[in-house]
């Protein structure tokens, strides 16, 4: 692409494409980490924009794009990129919710360490869930699905479009509700096992008062919780696969309503 041969309208379209893709990579969970150099993120955004721009411009550059408000166009493009990136991030939020619930259930809430990728302190179980989920995300080409969704967003919402239907934010609220429900579902096997174990330990404590149930139940809950995590791993993967497909489908449904 010879940038010197582009007209003023074509340069504006390229800048808008670059804004949307750059905002996407700012929010996309695989490259948002502060550990990834900013130069790499900029080069990645530029490379993808150069590849995408000919496809976008091939559909025709609106002749009246220069007569509109450039400021509104830039705000809209940044919003669209961040929106698609955050939808992808919600996939990992379900894993975070699951890890927090499991950690509190088995009594390892105090066992935390600093995760430089997330720039915050996480628990061991939460880190395990995120690692498994991240490997699954890459293995099933989740990054390809969301990048494909970003590309198709240029068809659904062209760069020259300035108006958006913000009434669809209600769908985003329902989407967040489903993510929280998914986190609880992922933690359900451990929650059920811990609940049954605590009931059994309570009965034992009643039958044999000499046993200190509070001290005895703590290592039992930890061992049982970790064992259930490994045993339920196939079900965990199946649920994640369904959730990944559902995330992409929800993304397209919301984009069509904007």
Tab-separated table of C-alpha atoms in Angstrom:
chain	number	residue	atom	x	y	z
A	1	UNK	CA	0.000	0.000	0.000
A	2	UNK	CA	1.493	3.313	-1.137
A	3	UNK	CA	0.396	5.774	1.517
A	4	UNK	CA	1.530	8.736	-0.638
A	5	UNK	CA	-0.946	7.793	-3.358
A	6	UNK	CA	-3.948	7.908	-1.042
A	7	UNK	CA	-6.422	10.761	-1.157
A	8	UNK	CA	-7.434	12.744	1.890
A	9	UNK	CA	-10.610	10.697	2.334
A	10	UNK	CA	-8.675	7.439	2.008
A	11	UNK	CA	-6.146	8.581	4.604
A	12	UNK	CA	-8.983	9.343	6.987
A	13	UNK	CA	-10.464	5.875	6.442
A	14	UNK	CA	-7.077	4.281	7.109
A	15	UNK	CA	-6.705	6.332	10.312
A	16	UNK	CA	-10.161	5.225	11.469
A	17	UNK	CA	-9.355	1.577	10.742
A	18	UNK	CA	-6.133	1.961	12.709
A	19	UNK	CA	-8.021	3.501	15.645
A	20	UNK	CA	-10.476	0.600	15.843
A	21	UNK	CA	-7.808	-2.086	15.590
A	22	UNK	CA	-5.486	-0.319	18.062
A	23	UNK	CA	-8.311	-0.020	20.599
A	24	UNK	CA	-9.078	-3.714	20.114
A	25	UNK	CA	-5.517	-4.758	20.943
A	26	UNK	CA	-5.523	-2.452	23.976
A	27	UNK	CA	-8.419	-4.443	25.477
A	28	UNK	CA	-7.707	-7.905	24.014
A	29	UNK	CA	-6.624	-10.156	26.931
A	30	UNK	CA	-3.731	-11.863	25.117
A	31	UNK	CA	-1.814	-8.648	24.351
A	32	UNK	CA	-3.048	-6.153	26.945
A	33	UNK	CA	-0.395	-7.107	29.493
A	34	UNK	CA	2.135	-4.465	30.493
A	35	UNK	CA	4.839	-7.120	29.983
A	36	UNK	CA	4.347	-6.889	26.216
A	37	UNK	CA	6.352	-3.895	24.907
A	38	UNK	CA	4.336	-0.981	23.576
A	39	UNK	CA	6.362	-1.052	20.356
A	40	UNK	CA	5.126	-4.592	19.680
A	41	UNK	CA	1.509	-3.537	20.191
A	42	UNK	CA	1.921	-0.547	17.859
A	43	UNK	CA	3.587	-2.646	15.155
A	44	UNK	CA	0.904	-5.328	15.488
A	45	UNK	CA	-1.860	-2.729	15.138
A	46	UNK	CA	-0.179	-1.146	12.122
A	47	UNK	CA	0.397	-4.518	10.421
A	48	UNK	CA	-3.209	-5.636	10.870
A	49	UNK	CA	-4.517	-2.224	9.743
A	50	UNK	CA	-2.428	-2.354	6.553
A	51	UNK	CA	-3.874	-5.796	5.788
A	52	UNK	CA	-7.465	-4.805	6.591
A	53	UNK	CA	-7.547	-1.390	4.913
A	54	UNK	CA	-7.600	-2.648	1.276
A	55	UNK	CA	-10.590	-4.846	2.126
A	56	UNK	CA	-12.427	-1.927	3.741
A	57	UNK	CA	-11.576	0.561	0.977
A	58	UNK	CA	-12.542	-1.946	-1.718
A	59	UNK	CA	-16.153	-1.517	-0.661
A	60	UNK	CA	-15.919	2.175	-1.495
A	61	UNK	CA	-14.854	5.257	0.440
A	62	UNK	CA	-17.852	7.539	1.121
A	63	UNK	CA	-17.386	10.855	-0.650
A	64	UNK	CA	-19.018	12.768	2.213
A	65	UNK	CA	-16.804	11.299	4.959
A	66	UNK	CA	-14.805	14.540	5.180
A	67	UNK	CA	-17.957	16.588	5.706
A	68	UNK	CA	-18.858	14.774	8.917
A	69	UNK	CA	-17.528	15.222	12.410
A	70	UNK	CA	-14.108	13.563	12.533
A	71	UNK	CA	-14.143	13.709	16.321
A	72	UNK	CA	-17.337	11.617	16.472
A	73	UNK	CA	-15.906	9.131	13.998
A	74	UNK	CA	-12.767	8.684	16.100
A	75	UNK	CA	-14.789	8.229	19.315
A	76	UNK	CA	-16.979	5.656	17.574
A	77	UNK	CA	-14.005	3.687	16.242
A	78	UNK	CA	-12.276	3.626	19.636
A	79	UNK	CA	-15.513	2.479	21.262
A	80	UNK	CA	-15.983	-0.318	18.723
A	81	UNK	CA	-12.443	-1.626	19.175
A	82	UNK	CA	-12.670	-1.544	22.964
A	83	UNK	CA	-16.087	-3.188	22.849
A	84	UNK	CA	-14.915	-6.201	20.836
A	85	UNK	CA	-11.801	-6.532	23.025
A	86	UNK	CA	-13.788	-6.422	26.257
A	87	UNK	CA	-16.220	-9.078	25.007
A	88	UNK	CA	-13.193	-11.338	24.575
A	89	UNK	CA	-12.014	-10.366	28.049
A	90	UNK	CA	-15.321	-11.500	29.563
A	91	UNK	CA	-14.348	-15.067	28.664
A	92	UNK	CA	-11.504	-14.858	31.189
A	93	UNK	CA	-13.647	-13.040	33.761
A	94	UNK	CA	-15.757	-16.189	34.124
A	95	UNK	CA	-12.557	-18.080	34.971
A	96	UNK	CA	-11.617	-15.427	37.535
A	97	UNK	CA	-15.031	-15.711	39.200
A	98	UNK	CA	-14.738	-19.507	39.257
A	99	UNK	CA	-11.236	-19.344	40.748
A	100	UNK	CA	-12.298	-16.920	43.490
A	101	UNK	CA	-15.298	-19.058	44.467
A	102	UNK	CA	-13.262	-22.285	44.566
A	103	UNK	CA	-10.474	-20.602	46.542
A	104	UNK	CA	-12.862	-19.365	49.213
A	105	UNK	CA	-14.629	-22.730	49.364
A	106	UNK	CA	-11.502	-24.778	50.058
A	107	UNK	CA	-9.928	-22.168	52.362
A	108	UNK	CA	-6.957	-20.880	50.347
A	109	UNK	CA	-7.974	-17.213	50.166
A	110	UNK	CA	-4.849	-16.083	52.013
A	111	UNK	CA	-2.518	-17.882	49.586
A	112	UNK	CA	-1.930	-15.108	47.039
A	113	UNK	CA	0.934	-13.916	44.866
A	114	UNK	CA	1.481	-11.072	42.420
A	115	UNK	CA	0.647	-11.790	38.784
A	116	UNK	CA	2.583	-9.336	36.559
A	117	UNK	CA	0.437	-10.194	33.536
A	118	UNK	CA	-2.760	-9.063	35.293
A	119	UNK	CA	-0.972	-6.445	37.422
A	120	UNK	CA	-2.691	-7.607	40.618
A	121	UNK	CA	-2.561	-10.295	43.276
A	122	UNK	CA	-4.234	-13.621	42.459
A	123	UNK	CA	-4.710	-16.907	44.250
A	124	UNK	CA	-3.183	-20.220	43.210
A	125	UNK	CA	-6.511	-21.690	42.086
A	126	UNK	CA	-7.398	-18.565	40.106
A	127	UNK	CA	-4.020	-18.659	38.362
A	128	UNK	CA	-4.574	-22.340	37.550
A	129	UNK	CA	-7.990	-21.593	36.057
A	130	UNK	CA	-6.595	-18.717	33.980
A	131	UNK	CA	-3.706	-20.821	32.656
A	132	UNK	CA	-5.996	-23.684	31.676
A	133	UNK	CA	-8.473	-21.255	30.118
A	134	UNK	CA	-5.731	-19.394	28.233
A	135	UNK	CA	-4.303	-22.602	26.769
A	136	UNK	CA	-7.800	-23.696	25.802
A	137	UNK	CA	-8.489	-20.282	24.237
A	138	UNK	CA	-5.429	-20.631	22.002
A	139	UNK	CA	-5.936	-24.324	21.255
A	140	UNK	CA	-9.460	-23.756	19.915
A	141	UNK	CA	-8.419	-20.619	17.972
A	142	UNK	CA	-10.392	-18.264	20.145
A	143	UNK	CA	-8.103	-15.416	19.095
A	144	UNK	CA	-8.937	-16.155	15.454
A	145	UNK	CA	-12.664	-16.000	16.204
A	146	UNK	CA	-12.469	-12.593	17.855
A	147	UNK	CA	-10.144	-11.139	15.224
A	148	UNK	CA	-12.585	-12.423	12.616
A	149	UNK	CA	-15.355	-10.711	14.575
A	150	UNK	CA	-13.352	-7.488	14.532
A	151	UNK	CA	-12.957	-7.747	10.748
A	152	UNK	CA	-16.658	-8.398	10.229
A	153	UNK	CA	-17.511	-5.419	12.426
A	154	UNK	CA	-16.372	-3.209	9.520
A	155	UNK	CA	-19.207	-4.748	7.457
A	156	UNK	CA	-21.810	-4.419	10.198
A	157	UNK	CA	-20.739	-0.939	11.330
A	158	UNK	CA	-18.844	0.888	8.551
A	159	UNK	CA	-16.235	3.509	9.385
A	160	UNK	CA	-18.449	6.283	7.960
A	161	UNK	CA	-21.339	5.482	10.296
A	162	UNK	CA	-21.583	7.949	13.189
A	163	UNK	CA	-24.773	6.867	14.978
A	164	UNK	CA	-24.994	3.920	17.367
A	165	UNK	CA	-27.994	2.384	19.123
A	166	UNK	CA	-26.983	2.648	22.760
A	167	UNK	CA	-30.225	0.970	23.805
A	168	UNK	CA	-28.414	-2.325	23.242
A	169	UNK	CA	-26.446	-1.717	26.449
A	170	UNK	CA	-29.258	-3.649	28.146
A	171	UNK	CA	-28.069	-6.721	26.241
A	172	UNK	CA	-24.542	-6.109	27.526
A	173	UNK	CA	-25.890	-6.040	31.096
A	174	UNK	CA	-27.608	-9.381	30.534
A	175	UNK	CA	-24.371	-10.684	29.018
A	176	UNK	CA	-22.465	-9.746	32.197
A	177	UNK	CA	-25.124	-11.551	34.219
A	178	UNK	CA	-24.596	-14.695	32.147
A	179	UNK	CA	-20.832	-14.447	32.688
A	180	UNK	CA	-21.336	-14.409	36.468
A	181	UNK	CA	-23.674	-17.392	36.189
A	182	UNK	CA	-21.081	-19.221	34.106
A	183	UNK	CA	-18.412	-18.636	36.750
A	184	UNK	CA	-20.680	-20.194	39.369
A	185	UNK	CA	-21.443	-23.150	37.075
A	186	UNK	CA	-17.741	-23.796	36.520
A	187	UNK	CA	-17.217	-23.879	40.283
A	188	UNK	CA	-20.325	-26.029	40.918
A	189	UNK	CA	-18.526	-29.441	41.147
A	190	UNK	CA	-16.186	-28.186	43.860
A	191	UNK	CA	-18.977	-26.343	45.668
A	192	UNK	CA	-21.117	-29.488	45.708
A	193	UNK	CA	-18.273	-31.687	46.952
A	194	UNK	CA	-17.305	-29.214	49.697
A	195	UNK	CA	-20.935	-28.864	50.788
A	196	UNK	CA	-21.380	-32.616	51.140
A	197	UNK	CA	-18.039	-32.923	52.956
A	198	UNK	CA	-18.927	-30.187	55.433
A	199	UNK	CA	-22.237	-31.880	56.167
A	200	UNK	CA	-20.438	-35.176	56.762
A	201	UNK	CA	-17.855	-33.507	58.998
A	202	UNK	CA	-20.657	-31.860	60.964
A	203	UNK	CA	-22.302	-35.229	61.552
A	204	UNK	CA	-18.948	-36.718	62.610
A	205	UNK	CA	-18.398	-33.795	64.965
A	206	UNK	CA	-21.764	-34.448	66.569
A	207	UNK	CA	-21.156	-38.191	66.853
A	208	UNK	CA	-17.571	-37.864	68.123
A	209	UNK	CA	-17.215	-34.580	70.045
A	210	UNK	CA	-13.519	-35.301	70.720
A	211	UNK	CA	-12.689	-34.587	67.063
A	212	UNK	CA	-11.880	-30.944	66.315
A	213	UNK	CA	-13.943	-30.513	63.149
A	214	UNK	CA	-12.655	-27.008	62.383
A	215	UNK	CA	-9.034	-28.169	62.301
A	216	UNK	CA	-9.713	-31.494	60.576
A	217	UNK	CA	-11.979	-30.176	57.836
A	218	UNK	CA	-9.452	-27.660	56.478
A	219	UNK	CA	-6.945	-30.148	54.937
A	220	UNK	CA	-9.825	-32.415	53.902
A	221	UNK	CA	-11.473	-29.553	51.980
A	222	UNK	CA	-8.201	-28.624	50.266
A	223	UNK	CA	-7.399	-32.171	49.147
A	224	UNK	CA	-10.973	-32.850	48.056
A	225	UNK	CA	-11.281	-29.541	46.190
A	226	UNK	CA	-8.067	-30.081	44.235
A	227	UNK	CA	-9.042	-33.672	43.451
A	228	UNK	CA	-12.455	-32.571	42.141
A	229	UNK	CA	-10.772	-29.903	40.011
A	230	UNK	CA	-8.697	-32.540	38.219
A	231	UNK	CA	-11.533	-35.068	37.940
A	232	UNK	CA	-13.954	-32.494	36.483
A	233	UNK	CA	-11.416	-31.125	33.984
A	234	UNK	CA	-13.125	-32.717	30.903
A	235	UNK	CA	-16.455	-31.198	31.911
A	236	UNK	CA	-14.648	-27.916	32.558
A	237	UNK	CA	-13.214	-27.925	29.015
A	238	UNK	CA	-16.578	-28.784	27.465
A	239	UNK	CA	-18.243	-25.888	29.273
A	240	UNK	CA	-15.484	-23.501	28.188
A	241	UNK	CA	-15.900	-24.539	24.555
A	242	UNK	CA	-19.622	-23.846	24.689
A	243	UNK	CA	-18.944	-20.529	26.391
A	244	UNK	CA	-16.412	-19.493	23.731
A	245	UNK	CA	-18.887	-20.144	20.925
A	246	UNK	CA	-21.594	-18.351	22.880
A	247	UNK	CA	-19.322	-15.326	23.404
A	248	UNK	CA	-18.700	-14.986	19.671
A	249	UNK	CA	-22.390	-15.423	18.815
A	250	UNK	CA	-23.352	-12.801	21.420
A	251	UNK	CA	-20.739	-10.435	19.997
A	252	UNK	CA	-22.274	-10.588	16.522
A	253	UNK	CA	-25.808	-10.242	17.880
A	254	UNK	CA	-24.914	-7.069	19.800
A	255	UNK	CA	-22.940	-5.631	16.870
A	256	UNK	CA	-25.951	-6.043	14.568
A	257	UNK	CA	-28.079	-4.051	17.024
A	258	UNK	CA	-25.657	-1.150	17.369
